[in-house]
Coordinates of C-alpha atoms in Angstrom, one line a residue:
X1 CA -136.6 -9.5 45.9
X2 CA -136.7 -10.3 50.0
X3 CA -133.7 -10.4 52.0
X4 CA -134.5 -12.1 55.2
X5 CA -131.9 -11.4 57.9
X6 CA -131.7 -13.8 61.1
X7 CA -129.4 -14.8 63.8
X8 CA -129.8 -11.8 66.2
X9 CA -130.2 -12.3 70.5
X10 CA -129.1 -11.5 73.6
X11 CA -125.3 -12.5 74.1
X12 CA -123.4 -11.4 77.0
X13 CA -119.8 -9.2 76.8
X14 CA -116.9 -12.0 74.9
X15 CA -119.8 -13.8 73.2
X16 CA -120.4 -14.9 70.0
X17 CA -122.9 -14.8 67.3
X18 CA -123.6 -15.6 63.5
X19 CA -126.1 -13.4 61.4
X20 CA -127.3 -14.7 58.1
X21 CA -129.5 -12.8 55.4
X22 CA -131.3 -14.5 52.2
X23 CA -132.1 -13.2 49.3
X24 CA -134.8 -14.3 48.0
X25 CA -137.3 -13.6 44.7
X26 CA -136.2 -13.0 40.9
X27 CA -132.4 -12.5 41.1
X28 CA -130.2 -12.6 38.3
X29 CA -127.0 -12.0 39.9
X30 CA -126.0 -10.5 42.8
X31 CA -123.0 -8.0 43.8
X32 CA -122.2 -6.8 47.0
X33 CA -123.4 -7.5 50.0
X34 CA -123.0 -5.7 53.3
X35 CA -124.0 -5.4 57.2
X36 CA -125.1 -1.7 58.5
X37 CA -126.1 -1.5 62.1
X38 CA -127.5 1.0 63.9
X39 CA -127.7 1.7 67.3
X40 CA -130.4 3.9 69.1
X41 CA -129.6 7.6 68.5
X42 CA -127.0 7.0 65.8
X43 CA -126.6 6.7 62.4
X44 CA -127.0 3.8 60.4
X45 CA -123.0 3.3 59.4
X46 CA -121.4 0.4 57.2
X47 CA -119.8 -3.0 59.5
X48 CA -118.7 -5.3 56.9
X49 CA -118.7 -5.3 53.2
X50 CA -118.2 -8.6 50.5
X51 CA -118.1 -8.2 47.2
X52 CA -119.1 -11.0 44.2
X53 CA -115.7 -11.8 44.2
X54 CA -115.6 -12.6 47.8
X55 CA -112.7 -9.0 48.8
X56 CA -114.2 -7.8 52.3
X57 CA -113.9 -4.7 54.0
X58 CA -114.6 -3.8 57.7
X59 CA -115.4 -0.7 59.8
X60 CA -112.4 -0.4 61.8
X61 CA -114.2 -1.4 65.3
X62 CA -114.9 -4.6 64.4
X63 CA -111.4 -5.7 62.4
X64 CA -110.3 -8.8 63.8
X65 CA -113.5 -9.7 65.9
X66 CA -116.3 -9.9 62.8
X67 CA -116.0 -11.5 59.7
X68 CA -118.5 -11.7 56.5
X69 CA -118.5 -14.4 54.2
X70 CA -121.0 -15.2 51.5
X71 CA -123.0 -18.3 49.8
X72 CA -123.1 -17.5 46.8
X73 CA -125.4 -21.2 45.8
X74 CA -127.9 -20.3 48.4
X75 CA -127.6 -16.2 47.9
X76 CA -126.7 -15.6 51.6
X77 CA -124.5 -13.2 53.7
X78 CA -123.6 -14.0 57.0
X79 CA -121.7 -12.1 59.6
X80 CA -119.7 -14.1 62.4
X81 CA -119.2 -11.8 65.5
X82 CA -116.7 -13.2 67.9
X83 CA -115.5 -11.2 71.4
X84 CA -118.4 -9.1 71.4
X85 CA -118.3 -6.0 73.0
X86 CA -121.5 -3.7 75.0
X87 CA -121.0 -1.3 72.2
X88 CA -121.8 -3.5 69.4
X89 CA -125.2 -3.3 70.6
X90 CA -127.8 -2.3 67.6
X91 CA -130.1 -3.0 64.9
X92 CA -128.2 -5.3 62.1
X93 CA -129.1 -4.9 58.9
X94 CA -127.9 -6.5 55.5
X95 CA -128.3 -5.8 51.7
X96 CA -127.3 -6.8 48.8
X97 CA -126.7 -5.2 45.2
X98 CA -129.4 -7.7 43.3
X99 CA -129.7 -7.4 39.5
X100 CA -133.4 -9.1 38.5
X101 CA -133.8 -10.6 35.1
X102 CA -135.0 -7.9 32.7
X103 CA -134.7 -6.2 29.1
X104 CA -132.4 -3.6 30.5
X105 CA -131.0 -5.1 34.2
X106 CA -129.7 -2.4 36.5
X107 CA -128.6 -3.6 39.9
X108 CA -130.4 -1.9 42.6
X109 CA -129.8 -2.2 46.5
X110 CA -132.1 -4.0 48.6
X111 CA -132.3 -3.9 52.3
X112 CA -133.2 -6.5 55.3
X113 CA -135.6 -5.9 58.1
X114 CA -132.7 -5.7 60.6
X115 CA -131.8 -8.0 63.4
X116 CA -131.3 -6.7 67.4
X117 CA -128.3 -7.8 68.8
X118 CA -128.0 -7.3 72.5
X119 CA -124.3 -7.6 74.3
X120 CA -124.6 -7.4 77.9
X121 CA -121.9 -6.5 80.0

């Protein structure tokens, strides 16, 4: 399983921009889905969160400026981020809860490569 994450620039302060993430490879099904970012000298913390059943939940910064939706046809994420700010600067990075066909299927997590995303102010 691949999750291919893309969508990530240079945007300046009130910008916009859309990140999408594949999954690709033997999948059965697949459960949540999330964005981390992670900005230098931090830790990695949780943005957005979808589940199968398409409930969301956001870190509280980015209430009412991001928003995660899913494909579930095309096994895809995608986070639109709207009125962006200096401090959403950082490393984005999706994954997904991906159960592959098997005798005894456990879902497992599966991470991205991460995407920079650059607001200028």
């Amino acid at each position: 399983v691949q999750l291919q994450a893309s969508g990530g620039g240079l945007v300046q302060a009130g910008g916009s921009l859309r990140l999408s993430c594949a999954a690709s490879g033997r999948i059965f099904s697949i459960g949540d889905m999330g964005w981390y970012r992670q900005a230098p000298g931090k830790q990695r913390e949780l943005v957005a969160l979808i589940t199968s059943g398409g409930s969301t939940n956001y870190e509280d910064s980015v209430k009412g400026r991001f928003t995660i939706s899913r494909d579930n046809a095309k096994n895809t994420v995608y986070l639109q981020m709207n009125s962006l700010k200096p401090e959403d600067t950082a490393v984005y990075f999706c994954n997904a809860r991906v159960t592959v066909p098997s005798m005894n299927p456990i879902p497992l997590w599966y991470w991205g490569q991460g995407t920079l995303v650059t607001v200028s102010s």
